[in-house]
Coordinates of C-alpha atoms in Angstrom, one line a residue:
M1 CA 19.6 13.8 11.8
D2 CA 19.0 15.8 8.6
I3 CA 15.5 15.3 7.3
T4 CA 14.8 17.9 4.7
T5 CA 12.2 16.2 2.6
A6 CA 9.9 13.2 2.2
I7 CA 9.3 11.1 -0.9
I8 CA 6.2 8.9 -1.3
T9 CA 6.6 6.1 -3.8
G10 CA 3.4 4.3 -4.6
D11 CA 1.4 2.2 -7.0
I12 CA -2.2 1.3 -7.5
I13 CA -3.4 -2.1 -6.3
N14 CA -5.7 -3.9 -8.7
S15 CA -5.1 -1.2 -11.4
R16 CA -5.4 -3.8 -14.1
K17 CA -8.9 -4.7 -13.0
A18 CA -10.2 -1.3 -14.1
T19 CA -9.3 1.1 -16.8
P20 CA -7.1 4.1 -15.8
E21 CA -10.1 6.5 -16.4
V22 CA -11.7 4.8 -13.3
W23 CA -9.0 5.6 -10.8
L24 CA -6.6 8.1 -12.4
P25 CA -8.7 11.2 -11.8
Y26 CA -8.8 10.4 -8.1
L27 CA -5.1 9.9 -7.9
K28 CA -4.3 13.1 -9.8
T29 CA -6.7 15.1 -7.6
A30 CA -4.9 13.9 -4.5
L31 CA -1.4 14.6 -5.9
N32 CA -2.4 18.0 -7.2
T33 CA -3.4 19.0 -3.6
Y34 CA 0.3 18.7 -2.7
G35 CA 2.2 20.2 -5.6
K36 CA 2.7 20.6 -9.3
E37 CA 3.5 18.0 -11.9
P38 CA 6.3 17.1 -12.7
T39 CA 8.3 19.1 -10.2
H40 CA 6.6 17.7 -7.1
W41 CA 4.9 14.6 -8.4
E42 CA 4.9 12.3 -11.4
I43 CA 2.9 9.2 -12.5
Y44 CA 5.1 6.7 -14.4
R45 CA 4.9 3.1 -15.7
G46 CA 1.1 3.6 -15.9
D47 CA 0.1 3.0 -12.3
S48 CA 3.2 4.1 -10.2
F49 CA 3.8 7.5 -8.8
Q50 CA 6.2 9.6 -6.8
L51 CA 5.5 12.7 -4.7
E52 CA 7.8 15.0 -2.8
I53 CA 6.4 16.6 0.2
L54 CA 7.4 18.3 3.5
P55 CA 8.3 15.6 6.0
E56 CA 5.7 16.7 8.6
K57 CA 2.9 16.4 5.9
A58 CA 4.0 13.0 4.5
L59 CA 1.8 10.7 6.6
E60 CA -1.3 12.9 6.2
A61 CA -0.7 13.1 2.4
A62 CA -0.4 9.3 2.1
I63 CA -3.7 8.8 4.0
Y64 CA -5.3 11.5 1.9
I65 CA -4.2 9.7 -1.3
K66 CA -5.5 6.4 0.0
A67 CA -8.9 8.0 0.9
N68 CA -9.1 9.5 -2.6
V69 CA -8.2 6.3 -4.5
K70 CA -10.4 4.1 -2.4
Q71 CA -13.5 6.0 -3.5
K72 CA -13.5 3.5 -6.4
K73 CA -14.6 0.0 -5.4
G74 CA -11.8 -2.7 -5.5
I75 CA -9.0 -0.2 -6.0
D76 CA -6.4 0.6 -3.3
V77 CA -2.9 2.0 -3.1
R78 CA 0.5 0.8 -1.8
M79 CA 2.9 3.5 -0.6
A80 CA 6.3 3.9 1.0
I81 CA 7.4 7.1 2.7
G82 CA 11.1 7.8 2.6
L83 CA 12.5 10.5 4.9
G84 CA 15.9 12.1 4.3
E85 CA 17.7 14.6 2.1
K86 CA 17.6 15.6 -1.5
D87 CA 21.0 15.9 -3.0
Y88 CA 20.2 16.3 -6.7
N89 CA 17.3 18.5 -7.8
S90 CA 15.8 18.0 -11.3
E91 CA 12.9 19.6 -13.0
K92 CA 11.3 16.1 -12.8
I93 CA 10.8 14.5 -9.4
T94 CA 11.6 11.0 -10.8
E95 CA 15.0 12.2 -11.9
S96 CA 16.0 13.9 -8.5
N97 CA 18.0 12.0 -6.0
G98 CA 19.1 11.8 -2.3
S99 CA 18.7 9.7 0.8
A100 CA 15.0 10.4 0.9
F101 CA 14.6 8.9 -2.5
I102 CA 16.8 5.9 -1.7
N103 CA 14.9 5.2 1.6
S104 CA 11.5 5.5 -0.2
G105 CA 12.6 3.1 -3.0
E106 CA 14.1 0.5 -0.6
C107 CA 11.0 0.7 1.6
F108 CA 8.7 0.3 -1.4
E109 CA 10.6 -2.8 -2.6
N110 CA 10.2 -4.4 0.9
L111 CA 6.4 -3.8 1.0
K112 CA 4.8 -7.3 1.0
K113 CA 1.3 -7.5 2.4
Q114 CA 1.7 -4.0 4.0
T115 CA 0.1 -1.1 2.1
L116 CA 1.9 1.7 3.9
A117 CA 5.3 1.8 5.5
L118 CA 8.1 4.3 6.3
K119 CA 11.9 4.4 6.2
S120 CA 14.2 7.1 7.7
N121 CA 17.7 6.7 9.0
S122 CA 16.4 6.1 12.5
E123 CA 15.6 2.5 13.2
T124 CA 13.8 3.3 16.5
F125 CA 11.5 5.8 14.9
D126 CA 10.8 3.5 11.9
T127 CA 10.0 0.5 14.1
T128 CA 7.5 2.4 16.2
I129 CA 5.8 4.2 13.3
N130 CA 5.6 1.0 11.1
L131 CA 4.0 -1.0 13.9
I132 CA 1.3 1.8 14.3
L133 CA 0.8 1.9 10.5
Q134 CA 0.3 -1.9 10.4
L135 CA -2.4 -1.6 13.1
A136 CA -4.0 1.4 11.3
A137 CA -4.1 -0.5 8.0
L138 CA -6.4 -3.1 9.6
S139 CA -9.0 -0.4 9.5
M140 CA -7.8 1.8 6.5
D141 CA -7.4 -1.1 4.1
N142 CA -11.1 -2.0 4.6
W143 CA -12.5 1.5 4.0
L144 CA -15.4 1.2 1.6
P145 CA -15.9 3.8 -1.2
A146 CA -18.6 5.7 0.8
T147 CA -16.4 5.8 3.9
S148 CA -13.4 6.8 1.9
R149 CA -15.3 9.7 0.4
I150 CA -16.3 11.0 3.9
V151 CA -12.7 10.6 5.2
K152 CA -11.4 12.5 2.1
T153 CA -13.9 15.3 2.6
A154 CA -13.1 15.5 6.3
M155 CA -9.4 15.8 5.5
T156 CA -10.1 18.4 2.8
H157 CA -12.1 20.5 5.3
P158 CA -10.2 20.0 8.5
K159 CA -12.0 22.8 10.4
A160 CA -15.5 21.6 9.4
N161 CA -17.7 20.0 12.0
Q162 CA -19.9 17.0 11.3
K163 CA -22.9 19.2 10.5
E164 CA -21.0 21.1 7.9
L165 CA -19.5 17.9 6.4
A166 CA -23.1 16.5 6.2
S167 CA -24.1 19.6 4.2
V168 CA -21.1 19.3 1.8
L169 CA -21.9 15.6 1.2
E170 CA -25.6 15.9 1.3
K171 CA -25.9 13.3 3.9
S172 CA -27.4 13.2 7.4
Q173 CA -25.1 14.1 10.4
S174 CA -25.6 10.7 11.8
N175 CA -24.4 9.1 8.6
I176 CA -21.2 11.2 8.8
S177 CA -20.7 10.4 12.5
E178 CA -21.1 6.6 12.0
A179 CA -18.8 6.6 8.9
L180 CA -16.0 8.5 10.7
I181 CA -16.3 6.1 13.7
R182 CA -16.2 3.1 11.4
A183 CA -13.2 4.6 9.6
G184 CA -11.4 5.1 12.9
F185 CA -10.9 8.7 11.8
D186 CA -10.2 10.1 15.3
E187 CA -7.5 7.4 15.8
V188 CA -6.0 8.2 12.3
Q189 CA -5.8 11.9 13.3
K190 CA -4.1 11.0 16.6
M191 CA -1.6 8.8 14.6
I192 CA -0.8 11.7 12.3
Q193 CA -0.2 13.9 15.4
F194 CA 2.0 11.3 17.0
Y195 CA 4.0 11.0 13.8
K196 CA 4.5 14.8 13.7
T197 CA 5.5 15.0 17.3
H198 CA 8.1 12.3 17.1
L199 CA 9.4 13.4 13.8
S200 CA 10.2 16.8 15.3
K201 CA 12.4 15.1 17.9
L202 CA 14.6 13.4 15.4

């Protein structure tokens, strides 16, 4: 199966309960980590966005965006990852097209209570990953701002140990350890690895 790109389509949950100044900087910081506007990402209709990314980095990016946005109390993000091809390349990501865009759009339309889902052209792969994502969401959707900040920092510094993270965040090592356990961070990392391994077999 030809998977050449991944498209994340998302919007901010509860965006109307806060002014954009509250959550927009967090969203932009996360998107800037993965590319340039408007070639790789764009924010449109006020609180919706689209990001193009390498397929193997898509799940990690979605979780990183979530951790960034959830640093603000009461704000969350809904995202759909579409895997496939890019047939038409525009200078603006929102004007490009291909099966990855179609899969992402269809997946996003079908998000109901789920905050994160994926669609490729492999039903078996999608069923497995989406079940795992639903289970992971039981933890991730409940991350509090302080926990989200620690997860975001741990993802920004993947090689840092807990002592180094504690120093960056000016917290105690036990604080960091407890927060990462509460966040299910080890399990989230295993999920990302599982996704990458099975993606490479498609």
